[in-house]
Tab-separated table of C-alpha atoms in Angstrom:
chain	number	residue	atom	x	y	z
A	222	MET	CA	0.000	0.000	0.000
A	223	SER	CA	1.549	3.287	-1.099
A	224	GLY	CA	0.641	6.775	-2.226
A	225	PRO	CA	-0.889	9.806	-0.504
A	226	ASP	CA	-3.700	7.833	1.114
A	227	ALA	CA	-1.315	5.315	2.654
A	228	ASP	CA	0.991	8.092	3.823
A	229	GLY	CA	-1.916	9.924	5.435
A	230	GLU	CA	-3.086	6.768	7.178
A	231	ARG	CA	0.383	6.085	8.595
A	232	ARG	CA	0.627	9.636	9.886
A	233	ILE	CA	-2.784	9.381	11.565
A	234	VAL	CA	-1.677	6.181	13.314
A	235	SER	CA	1.619	7.643	14.528
A	236	ASP	CA	-0.031	10.891	15.673
A	237	ALA	CA	-2.741	8.979	17.520
A	238	ALA	CA	-0.093	6.833	19.195
A	239	GLY	CA	1.735	9.973	20.298
A	240	VAL	CA	-1.401	11.489	21.796
A	241	VAL	CA	-2.106	8.274	23.702
A	242	VAL	CA	1.460	7.907	25.010
A	243	LEU	CA	1.886	11.529	26.106
A	244	GLY	CA	-1.608	11.643	27.565
A	245	THR	CA	-0.963	8.469	29.547
A	246	CYS	CA	2.328	9.878	30.844
A	247	ALA	CA	0.513	12.934	32.157
A	248	ALA	CA	-2.342	10.881	33.644
A	249	TRP	CA	0.011	8.420	35.369
A	250	SER	CA	1.972	11.248	36.987
A	251	LEU	CA	-1.292	12.569	38.454
A	252	ILE	CA	-2.246	9.097	39.696
A	253	THR	CA	1.086	8.471	41.417
A	254	ALA	CA	1.096	11.995	42.844
A	255	ALA	CA	-2.341	11.466	44.356
A	256	ALA	CA	-1.279	8.128	45.826
A	257	HIS	CA	1.839	9.483	47.566
A	258	ASP	CA	1.246	13.226	47.860
A	259	GLY	CA	3.726	13.945	45.091
A	260	ARG	CA	4.323	16.986	42.916
A	261	PRO	CA	3.536	16.212	39.252
A	262	GLU	CA	4.169	19.732	37.927
A	263	GLY	CA	7.608	18.864	36.544
A	264	VAL	CA	6.341	15.867	34.591
A	265	LEU	CA	3.340	17.763	33.267
A	266	LEU	CA	5.565	20.640	32.149
A	267	ALA	CA	7.907	18.216	30.356
A	268	VAL	CA	4.998	16.533	28.555
A	269	LEU	CA	3.585	19.910	27.545
A	270	ALA	CA	7.014	21.062	26.327
A	271	VAL	CA	7.496	17.980	24.148
A	272	ALA	CA	3.975	18.236	22.712
A	273	ALA	CA	4.298	21.960	21.982
A	274	GLY	CA	7.720	21.496	20.432
A	275	TYR	CA	6.497	18.625	18.281
A	276	ALA	CA	3.524	20.621	16.991
A	277	ALA	CA	5.701	23.648	16.248
A	278	GLY	CA	8.227	21.412	14.512
A	279	ARG	CA	5.584	19.832	12.301
A	280	ILE	CA	4.326	23.243	11.183
A	281	SER	CA	7.710	24.897	10.670
A	282	GLY	CA	9.188	21.802	9.050
A	283	ALA	CA	6.370	21.700	6.508
A	284	LEU	CA	6.818	25.367	5.631
A	285	LEU	CA	10.642	25.565	5.762
A	286	PRO	CA	12.297	22.131	5.434
A	287	VAL	CA	15.772	23.728	5.429
A	288	GLY	CA	15.228	27.017	7.237
A	289	ALA	CA	13.394	25.592	10.256
A	290	PRO	CA	16.062	23.067	11.350
A	291	LEU	CA	18.779	25.630	10.598
A	292	ALA	CA	17.041	28.162	12.827
A	293	GLY	CA	16.686	25.496	15.514
A	294	ALA	CA	20.388	24.645	15.342
A	295	LEU	CA	21.414	28.304	15.587
A	296	ALA	CA	18.979	28.872	18.469
A	297	GLY	CA	20.476	25.945	20.377
A	298	ILE	CA	24.002	27.209	19.857
A	299	ALA	CA	23.010	30.733	20.885
A	300	LEU	CA	21.264	29.426	24.004
A	301	THR	CA	24.348	27.464	25.009
A	302	VAL	CA	26.625	30.460	24.574
A	303	ALA	CA	24.308	33.044	26.100
A	304	VAL	CA	23.107	30.904	29.032
A	305	PRO	CA	26.047	28.697	30.034
A	306	HIS	CA	24.350	27.544	33.232
A	307	LEU	CA	21.248	25.884	31.843
A	308	ALA	CA	20.266	24.182	35.082
A	309	PRO	CA	17.901	26.093	37.368
A	310	GLY	CA	18.610	26.218	41.067
A	311	PRO	CA	21.860	25.416	42.871
A	312	GLN	CA	24.728	23.760	41.034
A	313	ILE	CA	26.653	20.792	42.410
A	314	ALA	CA	29.614	20.140	40.154
A	315	ALA	CA	30.202	20.083	36.441
A	316	PRO	CA	29.282	16.400	35.874
A	317	LEU	CA	26.069	16.802	37.907
A	318	GLY	CA	25.210	20.378	37.049
A	319	HIS	CA	24.668	22.072	33.743
A	320	ALA	CA	26.984	19.827	31.698
A	321	GLY	CA	24.200	17.403	30.816
A	322	GLY	CA	21.921	20.206	29.634
A	323	THR	CA	24.708	21.747	27.575
A	324	ALA	CA	25.556	18.424	25.932
A	325	ALA	CA	21.887	17.753	25.183
A	326	VAL	CA	21.227	21.160	23.571
A	327	LEU	CA	24.369	20.964	21.434
A	328	THR	CA	23.530	17.410	20.374
A	329	LEU	CA	20.060	18.463	19.262
A	330	SER	CA	21.616	21.426	17.439
A	331	ALA	CA	23.998	19.113	15.597
A	332	GLY	CA	21.086	16.876	14.620
A	333	ALA	CA	19.045	19.825	13.375
A	334	ALA	CA	21.951	21.132	11.289
A	335	CYS	CA	22.465	17.702	9.718
A	336	CYS	CA	18.743	17.392	8.955
A	337	ALA	CA	18.863	20.788	7.282
A	338	ALA	CA	21.879	19.644	5.268
A	339	TRP	CA	20.045	16.596	3.927
A	340	SER	CA	17.096	18.810	2.951
A	341	ALA	CA	19.174	21.455	1.176
A	342	PRO	CA	19.223	21.198	-2.645
A	343	VAL	CA	22.524	23.063	-3.136
A	344	PRO	CA	25.768	21.126	-2.477
A	345	ALA	CA	27.588	24.174	-1.092
A	346	VAL	CA	24.785	24.791	1.394
A	347	ARG	CA	24.826	21.146	2.468
A	348	PHE	CA	28.558	21.354	3.087
A	349	ALA	CA	28.195	24.576	5.102
A	350	LEU	CA	25.469	23.048	7.259
A	351	ARG	CA	27.626	20.017	8.002
A	352	VAL	CA	30.436	22.362	8.969
A	353	LEU	CA	27.971	23.994	11.353
A	354	ALA	CA	27.204	20.578	12.834
A	355	ALA	CA	30.923	19.941	13.283
A	356	GLY	CA	31.162	23.357	14.915
A	357	THR	CA	28.782	22.241	17.669
A	358	ALA	CA	31.286	19.537	18.589
A	359	VAL	CA	34.063	22.130	18.692
A	360	LEU	CA	31.904	24.369	20.885
A	361	ALA	CA	31.248	21.453	23.244
A	362	ALA	CA	35.000	20.873	23.531
A	363	VAL	CA	35.604	24.568	24.218
A	364	LEU	CA	32.953	24.522	26.959
A	365	GLY	CA	34.538	21.441	28.501
A	366	SER	CA	31.659	19.094	27.713
A	367	THR	CA	33.302	15.813	26.770
A	368	THR	CA	29.913	14.143	26.515
A	369	GLY	CA	28.696	16.831	24.134
A	370	LEU	CA	31.814	16.474	21.994
A	371	VAL	CA	31.317	12.713	21.671
A	372	THR	CA	27.575	12.856	20.994
A	373	CYS	CA	27.820	15.692	18.444
A	374	LEU	CA	30.503	13.816	16.515
A	375	ALA	CA	28.449	10.619	16.744
A	376	VAL	CA	25.398	12.385	15.295
A	377	LEU	CA	27.473	13.818	12.439
A	378	VAL	CA	29.004	10.437	11.600
A	379	CYS	CA	25.620	8.686	11.774
A	380	SER	CA	24.117	11.362	9.530
A	381	LEU	CA	26.806	10.850	6.890
A	382	ALA	CA	26.342	7.072	7.094
A	383	ALA	CA	22.563	7.491	6.775
A	384	GLY	CA	23.035	8.646	3.206
A	385	ARG	CA	24.028	5.100	2.244
A	386	THR	CA	21.300	3.373	4.257
A	387	ARG	CA	18.323	2.103	2.269
A	388	HIS	CA	16.253	0.467	5.016
A	389	ARG	CA	15.423	2.914	7.751
A	390	GLY	CA	13.646	0.237	9.807
A	391	ALA	CA	16.932	-1.555	10.515
A	392	GLY	CA	18.533	1.755	11.440
A	393	MET	CA	15.732	2.605	13.871
A	394	ALA	CA	16.012	-0.856	15.437
A	395	LEU	CA	19.751	-0.318	15.934
A	396	LEU	CA	19.139	3.069	17.557
A	397	ALA	CA	16.577	1.532	19.913
A	398	ALA	CA	19.096	-1.177	20.839
A	399	VAL	CA	21.747	1.438	21.646
A	400	ALA	CA	19.349	3.312	23.938
A	401	ALA	CA	18.357	0.065	25.645
A	402	LEU	CA	22.005	-0.891	26.130
A	403	VAL	CA	22.904	2.399	27.810
A	404	THR	CA	19.821	2.266	30.012
A	405	GLY	CA	20.520	-1.345	30.957
A	406	LEU	CA	24.069	-0.436	31.968
A	407	VAL	CA	22.805	2.359	34.209
A	408	TRP	CA	20.322	0.001	35.835
A	409	ALA	CA	23.048	-2.595	36.373
A	410	VAL	CA	25.219	0.008	38.111
A	411	ALA	CA	22.306	1.104	40.294
A	412	ALA	CA	21.589	-2.511	41.254
A	413	GLN	CA	25.303	-3.135	41.942
A	414	ALA	CA	25.255	-5.929	39.381
A	415	VAL	CA	28.548	-4.987	37.702
A	416	PRO	CA	32.105	-6.042	38.624
A	417	GLY	CA	33.804	-3.954	41.284
A	418	GLY	CA	36.591	-2.804	38.993
A	419	PHE	CA	34.137	-1.596	36.384
A	420	LEU	CA	32.083	0.179	39.042
A	421	ALA	CA	35.190	1.920	40.373
A	422	ALA	CA	36.071	3.091	36.860
A	423	LEU	CA	32.562	4.499	36.393
A	424	GLU	CA	32.693	6.247	39.747
A	425	GLY	CA	35.920	7.898	38.672
A	426	ARG	CA	34.190	9.278	35.604
A	427	LEU	CA	30.668	9.895	36.916
A	428	THR	CA	31.599	10.663	40.561
A	429	PRO	CA	30.674	8.403	43.510
A	430	HIS	CA	27.931	10.873	44.480
A	431	ARG	CA	25.992	10.213	41.289
A	432	VAL	CA	26.366	6.444	41.621
A	433	ARG	CA	24.993	6.612	45.163
A	434	LEU	CA	22.030	8.644	43.879
A	435	TRP	CA	21.350	5.889	41.344
A	436	GLN	CA	21.497	3.279	44.088
A	437	ASP	CA	19.050	5.270	46.216
A	438	ALA	CA	16.663	5.368	43.257
A	439	TRP	CA	16.957	1.598	42.897
A	440	HIS	CA	16.106	1.108	46.575
A	441	LEU	CA	13.087	3.400	46.285
A	442	LEU	CA	11.841	1.322	43.377
A	443	GLY	CA	12.074	-1.754	45.584
A	444	ASP	CA	9.934	-0.083	48.236
A	445	ASP	CA	7.000	0.410	45.827
A	446	ALA	CA	7.558	-1.032	42.375
A	447	ALA	CA	3.990	-0.394	41.268
A	448	LEU	CA	3.494	3.315	42.024
A	449	GLY	CA	6.910	4.530	43.087
A	450	ALA	CA	7.461	7.170	45.754
A	451	GLY	CA	5.522	9.884	43.931
A	452	PRO	CA	6.667	12.577	41.461
A	453	GLY	CA	9.103	15.096	42.915
A	454	ARG	CA	9.727	13.144	46.131
A	455	PHE	CA	13.134	11.634	45.413
A	456	GLY	CA	15.010	14.491	47.084
A	457	GLU	CA	13.240	14.102	50.417
A	458	LEU	CA	13.528	10.289	50.481
A	459	SER	CA	17.069	9.826	49.178
A	460	THR	CA	19.706	9.615	51.904
A	461	THR	CA	22.459	10.744	49.548
A	462	SER	CA	20.451	13.722	48.356
A	463	ALA	CA	19.534	14.743	51.899
A	464	GLN	CA	23.187	14.698	52.969
A	465	SER	CA	24.265	16.961	50.117
A	466	LEU	CA	24.348	20.695	50.837
A	467	LEU	CA	23.637	21.619	47.201
A	468	SER	CA	21.243	18.886	46.130
A	469	ASP	CA	18.659	19.472	43.418
A	470	GLY	CA	16.594	16.513	44.604
A	471	LYS	CA	17.068	14.408	41.474
A	472	PRO	CA	18.902	11.111	40.816
A	473	HIS	CA	20.416	12.437	37.560
A	474	SER	CA	19.086	9.610	35.431
A	475	ALA	CA	15.726	9.875	33.684
A	476	PRO	CA	14.927	6.124	33.734
A	477	LEU	CA	15.888	5.786	37.395
A	478	GLN	CA	13.941	8.896	38.334
A	479	GLN	CA	10.873	7.473	36.628
A	480	ALA	CA	11.419	4.163	38.407
A	481	ALA	CA	11.873	5.730	41.834
A	482	GLU	CA	9.013	8.211	41.582
A	483	GLN	CA	6.490	6.504	39.279
A	484	GLY	CA	7.342	2.817	39.494
A	485	VAL	CA	7.709	0.281	36.723
A	486	VAL	CA	4.768	1.748	34.812
A	487	GLY	CA	6.542	5.093	34.675
A	488	VAL	CA	9.616	3.462	33.152
A	489	VAL	CA	7.468	1.667	30.582
A	490	LEU	CA	5.785	4.944	29.639
A	491	LEU	CA	9.143	6.691	29.244
A	492	ALA	CA	10.318	3.881	26.969
A	493	ALA	CA	7.031	4.041	25.067
A	494	ALA	CA	7.521	7.759	24.420
A	495	PHE	CA	10.968	7.123	22.959
A	496	CYS	CA	9.714	4.219	20.855
A	497	TRP	CA	6.848	6.354	19.583
A	498	VAL	CA	9.303	8.972	18.318
A	499	LEU	CA	11.330	6.310	16.495
A	500	TYR	CA	8.124	4.859	15.051
A	501	ALA	CA	7.001	8.295	13.838
A	502	LEU	CA	10.383	8.814	12.172
A	503	TRP	CA	10.229	5.359	10.613
A	504	ARG	CA	6.767	5.929	9.137
A	505	GLY	CA	7.281	9.602	8.357
A	506	PRO	CA	7.293	11.129	4.854
A	507	ARG	CA	10.796	12.631	5.013
A	508	PRO	CA	13.750	10.920	3.268
A	509	THR	CA	15.572	8.163	5.124
A	510	PRO	CA	18.722	10.236	5.850
A	511	VAL	CA	16.641	12.938	7.545
A	512	ALA	CA	14.720	10.411	9.645
A	513	LEU	CA	17.834	8.486	10.691
A	514	THR	CA	19.738	11.674	11.494
A	515	ALA	CA	16.966	12.874	13.787
A	516	GLY	CA	16.736	9.400	15.302
A	517	ALA	CA	20.478	9.376	15.999
A	518	ALA	CA	20.301	12.781	17.705
A	519	LEU	CA	17.342	11.745	19.851
A	520	THR	CA	19.045	8.457	20.742
A	521	ALA	CA	22.129	10.399	21.814
A	522	LEU	CA	19.821	12.568	23.923
A	523	ALA	CA	18.340	9.433	25.493
A	524	ALA	CA	21.847	8.255	26.395
A	525	ILE	CA	22.700	11.644	27.928
A	526	ALA	CA	19.446	11.613	29.896
A	527	ALA	CA	20.145	8.089	31.143
A	528	ILE	CA	23.346	9.216	32.875
A	529	GLY	CA	22.469	12.828	33.636
A	530	ASN	CA	19.818	15.411	34.325
A	531	ALA	CA	19.198	16.624	30.775
A	532	LEU	CA	15.432	16.131	30.699
A	533	SER	CA	14.996	18.422	33.699
A	534	PHE	CA	15.561	21.421	31.422
A	535	THR	CA	12.562	22.738	29.537
A	536	ALA	CA	14.814	23.864	26.679
A	537	VAL	CA	15.882	20.257	26.104
A	538	SER	CA	12.318	18.916	26.133
A	539	VAL	CA	11.164	21.590	23.691
A	540	GLY	CA	14.193	20.991	21.483
A	541	ALA	CA	13.580	17.256	21.352
A	542	GLY	CA	9.971	17.826	20.341
A	543	LEU	CA	10.991	20.384	17.715
A	544	LEU	CA	13.540	18.072	16.103
A	545	ALA	CA	11.125	15.145	16.048
A	546	GLY	CA	8.382	17.328	14.586
A	547	MET	CA	10.571	18.808	11.868
A	548	ALA	CA	11.896	15.382	10.889
A	549	THR	CA	8.369	13.965	10.552
A	550	ALA	CA	6.771	16.981	8.826
A	551	ARG	CA	5.482	16.643	5.284
A	552	PRO	CA	6.993	19.545	3.283
A	553	LEU	CA	4.549	21.548	1.242
A	554	ASP	CA	7.068	21.545	-1.621
A	555	PRO	CA	6.995	18.005	-3.130
A	556	SER	CA	10.636	18.285	-4.257
A	557	SER	CA	11.734	18.532	-0.607
A	558	ARG	CA	10.540	14.995	0.097
A	559	THR	CA	13.411	13.476	-1.880
A	560	THR	CA	17.080	14.052	-1.166
A	561	PRO	CA	19.344	15.546	-3.839
A	562	GLU	CA	21.333	12.304	-3.759
A	563	ALA	CA	18.241	10.272	-4.588
A	564	GLN	CA	17.362	12.660	-7.398
A	565	ALA	CA	20.873	12.304	-8.776
A	566	ARG	CA	20.707	8.513	-8.671
A	567	GLY	CA	17.353	8.616	-10.443
A	568	ALA	CA	18.852	10.800	-13.167
A	569	GLY	CA	21.832	8.490	-13.545
A	570	ARG	CA	24.506	10.924	-12.379
A	571	THR	CA	26.797	11.191	-9.357
A	572	PRO	CA	25.712	13.658	-6.670
A	573	ALA	CA	27.966	16.630	-6.004
A	574	TRP	CA	29.278	16.757	-2.453
């Protein structure tokens, strides 16, 4: 089944799935908050930010397939430079403070620049946009964000490789496996199910304080696996957080925070939201390189959020929604739905890089 009707049906299915997943996330946060006197405002704000960003991305991506992601990339870079301390409230240290937010914003900026490059019809413009994406990695290095440097370079490399990938489904499955692997490693560390030498090496990189926060989250999950401790209550129940003079009350891991505060169902809903984004990219109307590039950037964001506090920043949630929306938008100009490389192959000539 192909053609406009099939494309419209796929988009209706993916949009309906998104509404259900995000709506359930919001409803479950209210349920767990009512059960344990929690504070669901943070979760509700994050859901609203993702939904608003996704809607804005769909509209802007349809109108400006190149200009919208370029503007998003420049906005992310400007935000990082103008507001170096992205985290609200007191800072702890670089690995636990604003570094995760900085890495996440720059990673999304790199992904947006690469998506714009794949949508640009002029080879010189594509090259300039990829230079911009490489510049985000340089900026991350200048700001001292090793994680941002690695993830920005990874997004750029994956974007270049996406141009030679014909089956986006296999690529999306690989991205989902990477996210699951990183999350599984974090859970293994929290459950103290890794060798002592490996744990010591991680503590040297992530700090023992963060590892203890993860372990506190694991213990809270064991106390109430069904409903968790309630949204926003980790800080008051975590021994490690209570002993810290500059604690922000978070375990600095999105999956573990969901587990501790909203139970197993909360973790499943977080995973469902990520899988929905990959599904929307897989079934979306944009060319495969654009979809895989956005998927790589969002997977890198998932990895950053698994080991840090990135999703606590509204700018990151909005940016993730924007990138997903722009990469799943149906451009009003039919020529924007096919990459210049594909057009060149169809005409029997070699694309100009």
